[in-house]
Coordinates of N, CA and C in Angstrom, one line a residue:
X1 N 0.8 -1.3 0.0 CA 0.0 0.0 0.0 C 1.0 1.4 0.0
X2 N 2.2 1.3 0.8 CA 2.8 2.6 0.7 C 3.5 2.5 -0.7
X3 N 3.7 1.6 -1.6 CA 4.3 1.8 -2.7 C 3.1 2.4 -3.8
X4 N 2.0 1.8 -3.8 CA 0.8 2.7 -4.2 C 0.5 4.3 -4.0
X5 N 0.9 4.3 -2.8 CA 0.8 5.8 -2.3 C 1.9 6.6 -3.1
X6 N 2.9 6.1 -2.8 CA 4.2 6.6 -3.3 C 4.0 7.0 -4.9
X7 N 3.7 5.9 -5.6 CA 3.4 6.2 -7.0 C 2.3 7.3 -7.5
X8 N 1.2 7.3 -6.5 CA 0.4 8.0 -6.9 C 0.7 9.6 -6.4
X9 N 1.4 9.6 -5.5 CA 2.1 10.9 -5.0 C 3.2 11.6 -6.1
X10 N 3.8 10.7 -6.5 CA 5.0 10.9 -7.6 C 4.3 11.4 -9.0
X11 N 3.0 11.0 -9.2 CA 2.5 11.3 -10.5 C 1.8 12.8 -10.3
X12 N 1.7 13.4 -9.4 CA 1.1 14.7 -9.3 C 2.5 15.4 -10.1
X13 N 2.1 16.3 -11.0 CA 3.1 17.2 -11.5 C 3.6 18.3 -10.6
X14 N 4.9 18.6 -10.9 CA 5.6 19.6 -10.2 C 5.9 19.3 -8.6
X15 N 5.0 19.0 -8.0 CA 5.0 18.7 -6.6 C 5.0 17.2 -6.0
X16 N 5.2 16.5 -6.8 CA 4.9 15.1 -6.5 C 6.2 14.4 -5.8
X17 N 7.4 14.8 -6.4 CA 8.4 14.4 -5.8 C 8.8 14.9 -4.3
X18 N 8.5 16.1 -4.1 CA 8.6 16.9 -2.9 C 7.6 16.3 -2.1
X19 N 6.4 16.0 -2.4 CA 5.6 15.5 -1.4 C 6.0 14.0 -0.9
X20 N 6.4 13.3 -1.9 CA 6.9 12.0 -1.6 C 7.9 11.9 -0.8
X21 N 8.9 12.9 -0.8 CA 10.0 13.0 0.3 C 9.5 13.5 1.4
X22 N 8.6 14.4 1.5 CA 8.1 15.1 2.8 C 7.3 14.1 3.6
X23 N 6.4 13.1 2.9 CA 5.7 12.2 3.4 C 6.4 11.0 3.9
X24 N 7.1 10.5 3.3 CA 7.7 9.3 3.5 C 9.3 9.5 4.0
X25 N 9.8 10.4 3.6 CA 11.2 10.5 3.9 C 12.2 10.1 2.6
X26 N 11.5 9.7 1.5 CA 12.4 9.4 0.4 C 11.3 8.4 -0.5
X27 N 12.1 7.6 -1.5 CA 11.4 6.8 -2.6 C 11.5 5.5 -2.0
X28 N 12.4 4.9 -1.1 CA 12.8 3.5 -0.7 C 11.6 3.4 0.4
X29 N 11.2 2.1 0.2 CA 10.2 1.4 1.3 C 10.8 0.8 2.3
X30 N 11.3 1.4 3.5 CA 12.1 0.7 4.4 C 11.4 0.9 5.7
X31 N 12.2 0.6 6.8 CA 11.6 0.7 8.2 C 11.2 2.1 8.6
X32 N 11.9 3.1 8.3 CA 11.2 4.5 9.0 C 10.2 4.6 7.9
X33 N 10.1 4.5 6.6 CA 8.9 4.6 5.8 C 7.9 3.8 6.3
X34 N 7.8 2.7 6.7 CA 6.9 1.9 7.4 C 6.2 2.4 8.4
X35 N 7.0 2.8 9.4 CA 6.8 3.4 10.6 C 5.9 4.7 10.4
X36 N 6.3 5.5 9.4 CA 5.5 6.7 9.1 C 4.1 6.3 8.4
X37 N 4.0 5.2 7.7 CA 3.0 4.6 7.2 C 1.9 4.3 7.9
X38 N 2.4 3.2 9.1 CA 1.5 2.9 10.1 C 1.0 3.9 11.0
X39 N 1.9 4.8 11.3 CA 1.5 6.0 12.1 C 0.5 6.9 11.5
X40 N 0.8 6.9 10.3 CA -0.6 7.9 9.4 C -1.8 7.0 9.6
X41 N -2.0 5.9 9.3 CA -3.1 4.9 9.3 C -3.5 4.9 10.8
X42 N -2.8 5.0 11.8 CA -3.2 5.0 13.0 C -3.9 6.3 13.6
X43 N -3.4 7.4 12.9 CA -3.8 8.8 13.3 C -5.0 9.2 12.7
X44 N -5.1 8.7 11.2 CA -6.0 9.5 10.3 C -7.4 9.1 10.8
X45 N -7.8 8.0 11.1 CA -9.2 7.8 11.6 C -9.5 8.7 12.8
X46 N -8.7 9.0 13.8 CA -8.9 9.9 15.0 C -9.0 11.3 14.4
X47 N -8.2 11.8 13.5 CA -8.6 13.0 12.8 C -9.9 13.2 12.3
X48 N -10.2 12.2 11.2 CA -11.4 12.2 10.4 C -12.6 12.5 11.6
X49 N -12.6 11.4 12.6 CA -13.6 11.4 13.8 C -13.6 12.7 14.1
X50 N -12.6 13.4 14.7 CA -12.6 14.6 15.4 C -12.9 15.8 14.5
X51 N -12.5 15.6 13.3 CA -13.1 16.9 12.3 C -14.5 16.8 12.0
X52 N -15.2 15.4 11.9 CA -16.5 15.1 11.7 C -17.4 15.7 13.1
X53 N -16.7 15.4 14.2 CA -17.4 15.8 15.5 C -17.5 17.3 15.6
X54 N -16.6 18.0 15.2 CA -16.5 19.4 15.3 C -17.5 20.1 14.2
X55 N -17.3 19.3 13.1 CA -18.4 19.8 12.0 C -20.0 19.7 12.4
X56 N -20.2 18.6 13.0 CA -21.6 18.4 13.5 C -22.0 19.3 14.7
X57 N -21.1 19.5 15.6 CA -21.3 20.4 16.8 C -21.5 21.8 16.2
X58 N -20.8 22.3 15.4 CA -20.7 23.7 15.0 C -22.0 23.9 14.1
X59 N -22.3 22.9 13.3 CA -23.5 23.1 12.5 C -24.8 23.1 13.2
X60 N -24.7 22.2 14.2 CA -26.3 22.3 14.9 C -26.1 23.5 15.9
X61 N -24.9 24.0 16.3 CA -25.1 25.1 17.1 C -25.0 26.6 16.4
X62 N -24.4 26.6 15.4 CA -24.3 27.8 14.7 C -25.1 27.9 13.3
X63 N -25.7 26.6 12.8 CA -26.3 27.0 11.7 C -25.4 26.9 10.3
X64 N -26.0 26.7 9.1 CA -25.2 26.6 8.0 C -24.8 28.1 7.8
X65 N -24.2 28.5 6.5 CA -23.8 29.7 6.0 C -25.1 30.4 5.4
X66 N -25.1 31.8 5.4 CA -26.2 32.6 5.3 C -25.9 33.6 4.0
X67 N -25.8 33.1 2.9 CA -25.3 34.1 1.7 C -26.3 34.9 1.2
X68 N -27.6 34.6 1.4 CA -28.5 35.7 0.9 C -29.0 36.6 2.1
X69 N -28.5 36.7 3.2 CA -28.7 37.4 4.3 C -30.3 37.2 4.8
X70 N -30.9 36.2 4.6 CA -32.1 36.1 5.2 C -32.1 35.7 6.8
X71 N -33.2 35.5 7.4 CA -33.2 35.3 8.8 C -32.6 33.9 9.2
X72 N -31.4 34.1 9.7 CA -30.6 32.8 9.9 C -31.4 31.8 10.9
X73 N -32.4 32.5 11.7 CA -32.8 31.3 12.8 C -34.1 30.3 12.2
X74 N -34.3 30.7 10.9 CA -35.3 29.9 10.2 C -34.7 28.5 9.8
X75 N -33.4 28.6 9.3 CA -32.8 27.4 8.7 C -32.0 26.7 9.7
X76 N -32.0 27.1 10.7 CA -31.1 26.5 12.1 C -32.1 25.0 12.1
X77 N -31.2 23.9 12.5 CA -31.9 22.5 12.7 C -31.4 22.4 14.1
X78 N -32.5 22.4 15.1 CA -32.1 22.0 16.4 C -31.7 20.5 16.3
X79 N -30.7 20.3 17.5 CA -30.1 19.1 17.8 C -30.5 18.6 19.2
X80 N -31.5 17.7 19.3 CA -32.1 17.5 20.3 C -31.3 16.1 21.0
X81 N -31.2 16.2 22.1 CA -30.4 15.2 22.8 C -31.2 13.8 22.6
X82 N -32.2 13.6 22.1 CA -32.6 12.2 21.7 C -32.0 11.7 20.7
X83 N -31.3 12.4 19.8 CA -30.6 12.0 18.7 C -29.4 11.2 19.4
X84 N -28.7 12.0 20.1 CA -27.6 11.7 20.7 C -27.7 10.4 21.6
X85 N -28.5 10.4 22.3 CA -29.0 9.2 23.2 C -29.1 8.0 22.3
X86 N -30.0 8.2 21.4 CA -30.3 7.1 20.5 C -29.1 6.7 19.8
X87 N -28.3 7.5 19.2 CA -27.0 7.0 18.5 C -26.0 6.2 19.6
X88 N -25.9 6.7 20.8 CA -25.1 6.1 21.9 C -25.4 4.8 22.3
X89 N -26.9 4.6 22.2 CA -27.5 3.3 22.7 C -27.1 2.3 21.5
X90 N -27.5 2.8 20.4 CA -27.2 1.8 19.2 C -25.5 1.5 19.1
X91 N -24.9 2.3 19.2 CA -23.6 1.9 19.1 C -23.1 1.1 20.3
X92 N -23.7 1.1 21.4 CA -23.4 0.3 22.8 C -24.0 -1.2 22.3
X93 N -25.4 -1.1 21.8 CA -25.8 -2.5 21.5 C -25.0 -3.1 20.4
X94 N -24.4 -2.2 19.5 CA -23.8 -3.2 18.4 C -22.5 -3.4 18.9
X95 N -21.7 -2.8 19.9 CA -20.4 -3.2 20.3 C -20.7 -4.5 21.2
X96 N -21.7 -4.7 22.2 CA -22.2 -5.7 22.9 C -22.4 -6.9 22.1
X97 N -23.1 -6.7 21.1 CA -23.2 -7.7 20.2 C -22.2 -8.4 19.4
X98 N -21.2 -7.6 19.1 CA -20.0 -8.0 18.6 C -19.2 -8.9 19.7
X99 N -19.2 -8.1 20.8 CA -18.4 -8.8 21.8 C -19.0 -10.2 22.3
X100 N -20.2 -10.4 22.2 CA -20.8 -11.7 22.4 C -20.5 -12.6 21.6
X101 N -20.7 -12.1 20.1 CA -20.3 -13.3 18.9 C -18.7 -13.7 19.1
X102 N -18.0 -12.6 19.4 CA -16.4 -12.8 19.4 C -16.2 -13.9 20.7
X103 N -16.9 -13.6 21.7 CA -16.8 -14.3 23.1 C -17.2 -15.7 23.0
X104 N -18.2 -15.9 22.3 CA -19.0 -17.4 22.5 C -18.6 -18.2 21.1
X105 N -18.4 -17.5 20.0 CA -18.2 -18.1 18.8 C -17.4 -17.5 17.9
X106 N -16.0 -17.5 18.3 CA -15.1 -16.6 17.4 C -14.7 -16.9 16.1
X107 N -15.0 -18.3 15.7 CA -14.8 -18.6 14.2 C -16.2 -18.4 13.4
X108 N -17.3 -17.6 14.2 CA -18.4 -17.7 13.3 C -18.2 -16.9 11.9
X109 N -17.5 -15.9 12.1 CA -17.3 -15.1 11.0 C -15.9 -15.3 10.3
X110 N -15.4 -16.3 10.5 CA -14.1 -16.8 9.9 C -14.2 -17.4 8.4
X111 N -13.3 -17.5 7.7 CA -13.0 -18.1 6.3 C -12.9 -19.4 6.6
X112 N -13.5 -20.4 6.0 CA -13.4 -21.8 6.3 C -12.0 -22.2 5.8
X113 N -11.4 -21.6 4.7 CA -10.3 -22.1 4.0 C -9.0 -21.6 5.0
X114 N -9.2 -20.9 5.9 CA -8.1 -20.6 6.7 C -7.7 -22.0 7.7
X115 N -8.6 -23.0 7.9 CA -8.3 -24.1 8.4 C -8.0 -25.3 7.5
X116 N -8.0 -25.1 6.2 CA -7.2 -26.2 5.4 C -5.9 -26.3 5.5
X117 N -5.5 -27.5 5.2 CA -4.0 -27.8 5.0 C -3.5 -27.3 4.1
X118 N -2.2 -26.5 4.3 CA -1.4 -25.8 3.1 C -0.6 -26.9 2.3
X119 N -0.6 -26.8 1.3 CA 0.1 -27.9 0.6 C 0.8 -26.7 -0.5
X120 N 2.0 -26.6 -0.5 CA 2.9 -25.9 -1.6 C 2.8 -26.4 -2.7
X121 N 2.8 -27.5 -3.3 CA 2.4 -28.0 -4.5 C 1.4 -27.9 -5.4
X122 N 0.2 -27.4 -4.7 CA -1.1 -27.2 -5.2 C -1.6 -26.0 -4.9
X123 N -1.8 -25.2 -6.2 CA -2.3 -23.9 -6.2 C -3.8 -23.9 -5.5
X124 N -4.2 -22.9 -4.6 CA -5.6 -23.1 -4.1 C -6.5 -22.5 -5.2
X125 N -7.8 -23.1 -4.7 CA -8.8 -22.8 -5.7 C -9.2 -21.2 -6.1
X126 N -9.3 -20.5 -4.8 CA -9.6 -19.3 -5.1 C -8.5 -18.2 -5.7
X127 N -7.3 -18.6 -6.1 CA -6.5 -17.9 -7.0 C -6.0 -18.6 -8.2
X128 N -6.7 -19.7 -8.6 CA -6.6 -20.3 -9.9 C -7.4 -19.5 -11.0
X129 N -6.7 -19.4 -12.3 CA -7.4 -18.5 -13.0 C -8.4 -19.0 -13.8

């Protein structure tokens, strides 16, 4: 995946090489590059969640932009606590359900091919042309 990202970045005209060097520290895929790659993939979901939360909070407290100059109070959408409680309850139920499934039958959502004996002389069915 880091190779694909490197190739995509270097395809950007004029600034591709600079972006690649800035992001990965160079063109070679080695230990520092993989460390940056894993750090980026660990931090990015938290950044997306925090920016989405800020967007929702500000949108519901301030309303959207008002380019026409009309009364801004008409367009505001009140954010009732009911929606927050409903979402938190649903997330809690889904996480609890997943924990129950993982605890009592951990192989339920597994691929049956994971338990087949590996034979290096035979090509597996799922990758035969």
